[in-house]
């Protein structure tokens, strides 16, 4: 009996810049010309309206993306190339801060509620405990433990398509919160049942109110 040879193995992986270029072509003129090395007045206006951002860092342990938020502006403008991010109370994992100490490269994505354009920033950062900065960025008399001082290298806006597709700001698209796991349930599952998630959930609302700053 004759068997046909097995077909040659094929791959659908994309591993090279040339493959990407063949798939996507070149960016538009607008996509390239929107880049700036510092805050332009429109970029500053968008930044100062943003109460929420994601801070991306890298270090010996790998990559991290951390949510950060404050009443707008979550990022305080020192000057057109320098931003201040107070490190508010959190879980003390320090993933982002450890990374910054090891590798100053950072990237940020800033969101404005109800606005589909976002602001992207690439730069370098260091941590500061300057008493004047801590006092300046205090809330209710409570200073941050440190301030992340960011030097902008590149800033540009991201077009609205991703947020339009996601319907992020449209309440009709939001899932039923009661159908999603609670923080305690996620902790219980992550620990194989050894963590008392019910007790954690019961205490969480008061703990959050008491520890925002």
Coordinates of C-alpha atoms in Angstrom, one line a residue:
X1 CA 0.0 0.0 0.0
X2 CA 1.3 3.4 -1.0
X3 CA 1.0 6.3 1.5
X4 CA 1.4 9.9 0.3
X5 CA 4.1 11.8 2.1
X6 CA 3.0 14.0 5.0
X7 CA 2.6 17.6 4.0
X8 CA 5.5 19.8 4.9
X9 CA 5.0 21.5 8.2
X10 CA 3.8 25.1 8.0
X11 CA 3.9 27.9 10.5
X12 CA 1.7 30.9 10.9
X13 CA 4.1 32.6 13.3
X14 CA 5.3 36.1 12.5
X15 CA 8.9 36.6 13.7
X16 CA 10.5 39.3 11.6
X17 CA 10.0 43.0 10.8
X18 CA 9.8 42.0 7.1
X19 CA 6.8 39.8 7.8
X20 CA 5.1 42.5 9.7
X21 CA 5.7 45.1 6.9
X22 CA 4.3 42.7 4.4
X23 CA 1.1 42.2 6.5
X24 CA 0.5 45.8 7.5
X25 CA 2.4 48.1 5.2
X26 CA 3.6 51.5 6.3
X27 CA 2.0 53.8 8.9
X28 CA 0.2 56.9 7.8
X29 CA 1.7 60.3 7.8
X30 CA -0.5 61.3 10.8
X31 CA 0.5 58.2 12.8
X32 CA 4.2 59.3 12.5
X33 CA 3.9 63.0 12.8
X34 CA 1.8 62.9 16.0
X35 CA 5.0 62.0 18.0
X36 CA 6.6 64.7 20.2
X37 CA 9.6 64.8 22.5
X38 CA 7.7 66.9 25.1
X39 CA 4.2 67.9 26.0
X40 CA 2.5 70.1 23.5
X41 CA -0.3 72.3 24.8
X42 CA -3.0 69.8 23.5
X43 CA -1.1 66.8 25.0
X44 CA -0.8 68.6 28.3
X45 CA -4.6 69.4 28.3
X46 CA -5.4 65.7 27.7
X47 CA -2.9 64.6 30.4
X48 CA -4.2 67.0 33.0
X49 CA -7.8 65.6 32.4
X50 CA -6.6 62.0 33.1
X51 CA -7.4 60.5 36.5
X52 CA -6.2 57.0 35.5
X53 CA -3.1 55.5 33.9
X54 CA -1.3 52.2 33.4
X55 CA 2.5 52.3 34.2
X56 CA 4.6 49.7 32.4
X57 CA 8.0 48.8 33.7
X58 CA 10.7 46.1 33.1
X59 CA 13.3 44.6 35.4
X60 CA 15.2 41.5 36.2
X61 CA 12.0 39.7 37.2
X62 CA 10.3 40.5 33.9
X63 CA 7.6 43.0 32.9
X64 CA 4.9 44.7 34.9
X65 CA 1.8 46.9 34.2
X66 CA 0.3 48.7 37.2
X67 CA -2.9 50.8 37.4
X68 CA -2.5 54.2 39.0
X69 CA -5.2 56.7 39.8
X70 CA -5.9 60.0 41.6
X71 CA -8.3 62.8 41.0
X72 CA -7.2 64.4 37.7
X73 CA -4.4 64.9 37.0
X74 CA -3.0 61.6 38.2
X75 CA 0.3 62.7 36.6
X76 CA 1.4 66.1 37.8
X77 CA 3.3 68.2 35.2
X78 CA 6.5 69.7 36.5
X79 CA 7.5 71.0 33.1
X80 CA 7.0 70.1 29.4
X81 CA 9.4 67.1 29.8
X82 CA 9.0 66.1 33.5
X83 CA 6.1 64.4 35.1
X84 CA 5.5 63.5 38.8
X85 CA 3.6 60.3 39.8
X86 CA 3.0 60.0 43.5
X87 CA 3.2 56.4 44.8
X88 CA 0.0 56.1 46.9
X89 CA -0.8 53.4 49.4
X90 CA -1.1 50.0 47.8
X91 CA -0.3 46.3 48.4
X92 CA 3.5 46.9 49.0
X93 CA 4.4 44.4 46.3
X94 CA 6.6 47.2 44.8
X95 CA 6.7 45.4 41.4
X96 CA 6.9 48.7 39.5
X97 CA 9.3 50.4 41.9
X98 CA 11.7 47.5 42.0
X99 CA 11.8 47.5 38.2
X100 CA 12.4 51.3 38.0
X101 CA 15.3 51.0 40.4
X102 CA 16.8 48.3 38.2
X103 CA 15.8 49.7 34.8
X104 CA 14.6 53.3 34.3
X105 CA 12.6 52.7 31.1
X106 CA 8.9 53.2 31.5
X107 CA 5.8 53.5 29.4
X108 CA 2.5 55.0 30.3
X109 CA -1.1 54.9 28.9
X110 CA -3.3 57.7 30.2
X111 CA -7.1 57.5 29.9
X112 CA -9.8 60.2 30.2
X113 CA -13.3 59.1 31.1
X114 CA -15.7 59.5 28.2
X115 CA -12.8 60.2 25.8
X116 CA -11.8 57.6 23.3
X117 CA -8.3 59.1 22.5
X118 CA -5.6 58.1 25.0
X119 CA -2.2 59.5 25.6
X120 CA 1.0 57.3 25.4
X121 CA 4.3 58.3 27.0
X122 CA 7.7 56.6 26.8
X123 CA 10.5 57.8 29.0
X124 CA 12.8 57.2 31.9
X125 CA 12.1 57.4 35.6
X126 CA 13.7 57.5 39.0
X127 CA 12.3 57.5 42.5
X128 CA 12.5 60.5 44.8
X129 CA 11.9 61.1 48.5
X130 CA 12.5 64.9 48.2
X131 CA 10.5 66.3 51.2
X132 CA 9.3 69.2 49.1
X133 CA 7.9 66.9 46.4
X134 CA 6.3 64.6 49.1
X135 CA 4.6 67.6 50.8
X136 CA 3.5 69.1 47.5
X137 CA 1.8 65.8 46.5
X138 CA 0.2 65.1 49.9
X139 CA -3.5 64.4 50.1
X140 CA -5.3 65.1 53.4
X141 CA -2.0 65.6 55.0
X142 CA -0.7 62.2 53.9
X143 CA 2.3 62.3 51.7
X144 CA 3.2 59.5 49.2
X145 CA 6.1 57.2 50.2
X146 CA 8.0 58.1 47.1
X147 CA 7.4 60.1 43.9
X148 CA 8.2 58.6 40.5
X149 CA 9.9 61.3 38.5
X150 CA 9.4 60.7 34.8
X151 CA 11.5 62.3 32.0
X152 CA 9.5 62.2 28.7
X153 CA 11.3 60.9 25.6
X154 CA 8.3 60.4 23.4
X155 CA 4.6 61.3 23.7
X156 CA 1.7 60.9 21.3
X157 CA -2.0 60.2 21.3
X158 CA -3.5 56.9 20.4
X159 CA -6.5 57.0 18.1
X160 CA -10.0 56.2 19.3
X161 CA -10.6 52.8 17.6
X162 CA -9.7 50.5 20.5
X163 CA -12.0 52.2 22.9
X164 CA -14.7 52.6 20.3
X165 CA -14.6 48.9 19.6
X166 CA -14.5 48.0 23.3
X167 CA -17.4 50.2 24.2
X168 CA -15.5 51.0 27.4
X169 CA -17.4 54.1 28.3
X170 CA -20.8 52.7 27.4
X171 CA -22.7 51.4 30.5
X172 CA -24.9 49.2 28.3
X173 CA -21.8 47.1 27.5
X174 CA -20.7 46.7 31.1
X175 CA -21.0 43.2 32.6
X176 CA -23.1 42.4 35.6
X177 CA -20.8 43.0 38.6
X178 CA -22.6 40.3 40.5
X179 CA -21.7 37.7 37.9
X180 CA -17.9 38.4 38.3
X181 CA -15.6 37.0 41.0
X182 CA -14.9 39.1 44.1
X183 CA -11.4 39.8 45.3
X184 CA -11.9 37.3 48.1
X185 CA -13.0 34.6 45.7
X186 CA -10.0 35.2 43.5
X187 CA -7.7 34.9 46.5
X188 CA -9.4 31.7 47.6
X189 CA -8.9 30.2 44.2
X190 CA -5.3 31.4 43.9
X191 CA -4.4 29.8 47.2
X192 CA -6.1 26.5 46.6
X193 CA -8.8 27.3 49.2
X194 CA -6.4 28.1 52.1
X195 CA -7.3 31.8 52.2
X196 CA -10.5 33.0 53.9
X197 CA -11.9 34.9 51.0
X198 CA -15.3 35.5 52.6
X199 CA -13.7 37.3 55.6
X200 CA -11.5 39.3 53.2
X201 CA -14.6 40.5 51.2
X202 CA -16.5 41.4 54.3
X203 CA -13.7 43.7 55.6
X204 CA -12.6 45.0 52.2
X205 CA -15.0 48.0 51.7
X206 CA -14.0 49.6 55.1
X207 CA -10.3 48.8 54.6
X208 CA -10.4 50.5 51.2
X209 CA -12.1 53.6 52.5
X210 CA -9.6 53.9 55.3
X211 CA -6.5 53.3 53.2
X212 CA -6.9 55.3 50.0
X213 CA -4.2 57.7 51.1

